[in-house]
CSV table of C-alpha atoms and ligand atoms in Angstrom, one decimal:
chain,number,residue,atom,x,y,z
E,109,MET,CA,0.0,0.0,0.0
E,110,ASN,CA,1.2,3.5,-0.8
E,111,ARG,CA,0.5,5.7,2.2
E,112,LEU,CA,1.0,9.4,2.2
E,113,PRO,CA,1.9,10.8,5.6
E,114,ASP,CA,-0.4,13.9,5.3
E,115,GLY,CA,-2.9,12.3,2.9
E,116,PHE,CA,-3.7,14.1,-0.3
E,117,LEU,CA,-6.8,16.1,-1.0
E,118,VAL,CA,-8.2,16.4,-4.5
E,119,ALA,CA,-11.2,18.7,-5.4
E,120,ILE,CA,-13.0,18.2,-8.6
E,121,GLU,CA,-14.9,21.4,-9.7
E,122,GLY,CA,-17.0,22.5,-12.7
E,123,LEU,CA,-20.5,23.3,-13.9
E,124,ASP,CA,-23.4,20.9,-13.6
E,125,GLY,CA,-23.1,18.2,-16.3
E,126,ALA,CA,-19.4,18.7,-16.8
E,127,GLY,CA,-18.7,15.0,-16.0
E,128,LYS,CA,-17.1,15.4,-12.6
E,129,THR,CA,-18.7,12.4,-11.0
E,130,THR,CA,-17.7,10.0,-13.8
E,131,LEU,CA,-14.2,11.4,-13.6
E,132,ALA,CA,-14.0,11.0,-9.8
E,133,GLN,CA,-15.1,7.3,-10.1
E,134,ALA,CA,-12.5,6.6,-12.8
E,135,LEU,CA,-9.7,8.2,-10.7
E,136,VAL,CA,-10.7,6.1,-7.7
E,137,GLU,CA,-10.5,2.9,-9.7
E,138,ARG,CA,-7.1,3.8,-11.1
E,139,LEU,CA,-5.7,4.9,-7.8
E,140,GLU,CA,-6.9,1.7,-6.0
E,141,LYS,CA,-5.2,-0.4,-8.8
E,142,GLU,CA,-2.0,1.5,-8.1
E,143,GLY,CA,-2.2,0.6,-4.4
E,144,PHE,CA,-3.4,3.8,-2.9
E,145,LEU,CA,-6.0,4.1,-0.1
E,146,VAL,CA,-8.8,6.3,-1.4
E,147,LEU,CA,-11.9,7.9,-0.1
E,148,LEU,CA,-14.5,9.2,-2.7
E,149,THR,CA,-16.8,11.8,-1.2
E,150,ARG,CA,-18.7,14.9,-2.1
E,151,GLN,CA,-20.0,18.3,-1.1
E,152,PRO,CA,-22.7,18.8,-0.4
E,153,GLY,CA,-23.0,15.4,1.2
E,154,GLY,CA,-20.4,12.8,2.3
E,155,THR,CA,-21.9,12.7,5.8
E,156,SER,CA,-25.4,11.8,7.0
E,157,PHE,CA,-26.0,15.4,8.1
E,158,GLY,CA,-24.6,16.6,4.8
E,159,GLU,CA,-26.8,14.3,2.7
E,160,LYS,CA,-29.8,15.9,4.5
E,161,ILE,CA,-28.6,19.4,3.6
E,162,ARG,CA,-28.0,18.2,0.0
E,163,ARG,CA,-31.6,16.9,-0.3
E,164,LEU,CA,-32.9,20.1,1.3
E,165,LEU,CA,-31.1,22.3,-1.2
E,166,HIS,CA,-31.6,20.1,-4.3
E,167,ASP,CA,-35.3,19.5,-3.6
E,168,ALA,CA,-36.2,23.1,-2.8
E,169,GLU,CA,-39.1,24.3,-5.0
E,170,LYS,CA,-37.5,27.7,-4.9
E,171,ARG,CA,-33.9,28.4,-3.9
E,172,PRO,CA,-33.6,30.2,-0.5
E,173,VAL,CA,-32.0,33.7,-0.4
E,174,PRO,CA,-28.3,33.5,-1.5
E,175,LEU,CA,-26.9,34.0,2.0
E,176,ALA,CA,-29.0,31.3,3.6
E,177,GLU,CA,-28.1,29.0,0.7
E,178,TYR,CA,-24.4,29.7,1.2
E,179,LEU,CA,-24.6,29.1,5.0
E,180,LEU,CA,-26.1,25.7,4.4
E,181,PHE,CA,-23.3,24.8,2.1
E,182,ALA,CA,-20.8,26.1,4.7
E,183,ALA,CA,-22.5,24.0,7.4
E,184,ASP,CA,-22.2,20.9,5.2
E,185,ARG,CA,-18.6,21.7,4.5
E,186,ALA,CA,-17.6,22.2,8.2
E,187,GLU,CA,-19.2,18.9,9.2
E,188,HIS,CA,-17.7,17.1,6.2
E,189,MET,CA,-14.2,18.3,6.9
E,190,GLU,CA,-14.2,17.6,10.6
E,191,THR,CA,-15.8,14.2,10.5
E,192,THR,CA,-14.8,12.7,7.2
E,193,VAL,CA,-12.1,14.4,5.2
E,194,LEU,CA,-9.5,15.3,7.9
E,195,PRO,CA,-9.7,11.8,9.6
E,196,ALA,CA,-9.2,10.1,6.2
E,197,LEU,CA,-6.2,12.4,5.4
E,198,ARG,CA,-4.7,11.6,8.8
E,199,GLU,CA,-5.0,7.9,7.8
E,200,GLY,CA,-2.8,8.7,4.8
E,201,LYS,CA,-5.7,8.4,2.3
E,202,ILE,CA,-6.2,10.2,-1.0
E,203,VAL,CA,-9.5,12.0,-0.6
E,204,ILE,CA,-11.3,12.8,-3.8
E,205,SER,CA,-14.1,15.4,-3.2
E,206,ASP,CA,-16.7,15.8,-5.9
E,207,ARG,CA,-16.9,19.6,-5.4
E,208,MET,CA,-15.5,21.7,-2.6
E,209,SER,CA,-15.2,25.3,-1.4
E,210,ASP,CA,-14.6,26.9,-4.9
E,211,SER,CA,-18.1,25.8,-5.9
E,212,SER,CA,-19.5,28.3,-3.3
E,213,LEU,CA,-17.3,31.1,-4.7
E,214,ALA,CA,-18.5,30.3,-8.2
E,215,TYR,CA,-22.2,29.6,-7.5
E,216,GLN,CA,-23.1,31.7,-4.5
E,217,GLY,CA,-20.4,34.4,-5.0
E,218,TYR,CA,-20.2,34.9,-8.8
E,219,GLY,CA,-23.6,33.4,-9.6
E,220,SER,CA,-25.8,34.8,-6.8
E,221,GLY,CA,-23.9,37.8,-5.5
E,222,VAL,CA,-22.9,36.8,-2.0
E,223,ASP,CA,-19.8,38.7,-0.8
E,224,LYS,CA,-16.8,36.7,-2.0
E,225,ASP,CA,-14.5,37.9,0.8
E,226,PHE,CA,-17.1,36.6,3.3
E,227,ILE,CA,-17.3,33.3,1.5
E,228,GLY,CA,-13.5,33.1,1.5
E,229,LEU,CA,-13.3,33.6,5.2
E,230,VAL,CA,-16.1,31.2,6.1
E,231,ASN,CA,-14.8,28.6,3.7
E,232,ALA,CA,-11.3,28.7,5.2
E,233,LYS,CA,-12.8,28.3,8.7
E,234,ALA,CA,-15.0,25.4,7.6
E,235,LEU,CA,-12.0,23.7,5.9
E,236,GLN,CA,-9.8,24.4,9.1
E,237,GLY,CA,-7.2,26.0,6.8
E,238,ARG,CA,-6.7,22.9,4.7
E,239,LYS,CA,-6.6,23.5,1.0
E,240,ALA,CA,-6.9,21.0,-1.9
E,241,ASP,CA,-3.5,19.6,-2.9
E,242,LEU,CA,-4.9,19.4,-6.4
E,243,THR,CA,-7.9,21.0,-8.0
E,244,ILE,CA,-9.2,19.5,-11.2
E,245,TYR,CA,-11.4,21.9,-13.1
E,246,VAL,CA,-13.6,20.2,-15.7
E,247,ARG,CA,-14.4,23.2,-18.0
E,248,LEU,CA,-17.7,23.2,-19.8
E,249,ALA,CA,-19.3,26.0,-21.8
E,250,PRO,CA,-22.4,27.3,-19.9
E,251,GLU,CA,-24.5,26.8,-23.1
E,252,ALA,CA,-23.8,23.1,-22.9
E,253,VAL,CA,-25.2,22.7,-19.3
E,254,GLN,CA,-28.9,22.2,-20.1
E,255,THR,CA,-28.2,19.7,-22.9
E,256,ARG,CA,-25.9,17.6,-20.7
E,257,ILE,CA,-28.4,17.7,-17.8
E,258,GLY,CA,-31.3,16.9,-20.1
E,259,ALA,CA,-29.5,13.9,-21.4
E,260,ARG,CA,-29.5,12.4,-17.9
E,261,GLY,CA,-33.2,12.0,-18.0
E,262,LYS,CA,-33.5,12.6,-14.2
E,263,GLU,CA,-35.6,15.1,-12.4
E,264,LYS,CA,-33.8,18.4,-12.2
E,265,THR,CA,-32.5,19.9,-8.9
E,266,SER,CA,-33.2,23.5,-7.9
E,267,PHE,CA,-29.8,24.4,-9.4
E,268,GLU,CA,-30.3,22.6,-12.6
E,269,ARG,CA,-33.5,24.5,-13.2
E,270,GLU,CA,-31.6,27.8,-13.3
E,271,HIS,CA,-31.5,29.9,-16.4
E,272,GLY,CA,-28.6,30.3,-18.8
E,273,LEU,CA,-27.5,33.7,-17.5
E,274,PHE,CA,-27.0,32.2,-14.0
E,275,PHE,CA,-24.7,29.4,-15.5
E,276,ALA,CA,-22.9,32.0,-17.5
E,277,ARG,CA,-22.0,33.9,-14.3
E,278,VAL,CA,-21.0,30.7,-12.5
E,279,ALA,CA,-18.8,29.7,-15.5
E,280,GLU,CA,-17.2,33.1,-15.5
E,281,GLY,CA,-16.5,32.7,-11.8
E,282,PHE,CA,-14.8,29.4,-12.3
E,283,ASP,CA,-12.8,30.8,-15.1
E,284,MET,CA,-11.7,33.7,-12.9
E,285,LEU,CA,-10.7,31.5,-10.0
E,286,TYR,CA,-8.6,29.3,-12.3
E,287,ARG,CA,-7.2,31.8,-14.7
E,288,GLU,CA,-3.6,31.7,-13.4
E,289,PRO,CA,-1.8,28.4,-14.1
E,290,ARG,CA,-0.3,26.8,-11.0
E,291,SER,CA,1.2,23.4,-10.2
E,292,ASN,CA,-1.7,22.2,-8.1
E,293,LEU,CA,-4.4,23.1,-10.7
E,294,CYS,CA,-5.4,20.9,-13.7
E,295,VAL,CA,-7.8,22.4,-16.2
E,296,LEU,CA,-9.5,19.9,-18.5
E,297,ASP,CA,-11.9,20.3,-21.4
E,298,ALA,CA,-15.3,18.6,-20.6
E,299,MET,CA,-15.9,17.9,-24.3
E,300,LEU,CA,-13.1,15.3,-24.3
E,301,ALA,CA,-14.1,11.6,-24.1
E,302,PRO,CA,-14.4,10.4,-20.5
E,303,THR,CA,-11.4,8.0,-20.9
E,304,VAL,CA,-9.2,10.8,-22.2
E,305,LEU,CA,-10.3,13.1,-19.3
E,306,ALA,CA,-9.5,10.4,-16.8
E,307,GLU,CA,-6.0,9.8,-18.4
E,308,GLN,CA,-5.2,13.6,-18.3
E,309,ALA,CA,-6.4,14.0,-14.7
E,310,TYR,CA,-4.5,10.9,-13.6
E,311,ALA,CA,-1.3,12.1,-15.2
E,312,ALA,CA,-1.5,15.4,-13.3
E,313,LEU,CA,-2.3,13.6,-10.0
E,314,ASP,CA,0.4,11.0,-10.5
E,315,ALA,CA,3.1,13.7,-10.9
E,316,LEU,CA,2.1,15.4,-7.6
E,317,LEU,CA,1.7,12.2,-5.7
E,318,HIS,CA,5.1,10.9,-6.7
E,319,LYS,CA,6.6,14.3,-5.7
E,320,GLN,CA,5.0,14.0,-2.3
E,321,LEU,CA,6.0,10.4,-1.8
E,322,HIS,CA,9.7,11.3,-2.6
E,323,GLU,CA,9.6,14.2,-0.2
E,324,SER,CA,8.2,12.1,2.6
E,325,ARG,CA,10.9,9.5,2.1
E,326,ASP,CA,13.6,12.2,2.3
E,327,ARG,CA,12.3,13.5,5.6
R,1500,TMP,P1,-23.8,18.0,-7.7
R,1500,TMP,O1,-23.1,17.5,-6.5
R,1500,TMP,O2,-24.7,16.9,-8.3
R,1500,TMP,O3,-23.0,18.7,-8.7
R,1500,TMP,O4,-24.9,19.0,-7.2
R,1500,TMP,C1,-24.6,20.0,-6.3
R,1500,TMP,C2,-25.2,21.3,-6.7
R,1500,TMP,O5,-25.0,22.3,-5.7
R,1500,TMP,C3,-24.7,21.9,-8.0
R,1500,TMP,O6,-25.7,22.4,-8.7
R,1500,TMP,C4,-23.8,23.0,-7.5
R,1500,TMP,C5,-24.3,23.4,-6.2
R,1500,TMP,N1,-23.3,23.9,-5.2
R,1500,TMP,C6,-23.4,25.2,-4.9
R,1500,TMP,O7,-24.2,26.0,-5.4
R,1500,TMP,N2,-22.5,25.6,-3.9
R,1500,TMP,C7,-21.6,24.8,-3.3
R,1500,TMP,O8,-20.8,25.2,-2.5
R,1500,TMP,C8,-21.6,23.4,-3.7
R,1500,TMP,C9,-20.6,22.5,-3.0
R,1500,TMP,C10,-22.5,23.0,-4.6
């Protein structure tokens, strides 16, 4: 087993319908084959309390006011971090989170107008200062969101029923957040085939994991 002393936290971000969940599952399979201990989880959700918040938000006939909505995501995040993510990282696991704090900046900050500095402060508190070791942004054009969601044939969530302008603002938010290249950011084109997306994401992850494994051996 490959155990990382401080664990490794991966956040997968992007618009609804970008293919994050399929990508997360493919990464888990590959990492397990390579002998890593992995936890696949998500925000909102990932804890029994969080799954209730997820249902509350998804099933709402009408979305609550933006600040109330954000605070619910923040409550989910705080519970998720304390009870699920940090313990798994302490066990040396690779934690793959299907969405994390940047979703709040993009959806509630850029999309719905909640103060982004406030979101940044509360997010940092909820995450107890821990940041993602790698963020994978699966970039989808906002115009493609409704087609992708429609193709699933499932009942739409309160977010998925949003209009194109909202998704355009969220997309702009993600693009702003990820405009500067950095070593712990991997931007992928959602239009690529799922297998190619998984290959590219794994290559980025593999490089960082090996760097961390080497550093921990040298300590
Ligand atoms: P998903 O997990 O199926 O992508 O659904 C989660 C929905 O919640 C999605 O529409 C994005 C939204 N969301 C926010 O608006 N803010 C957040 O902080 C998070 C984590 C998700």
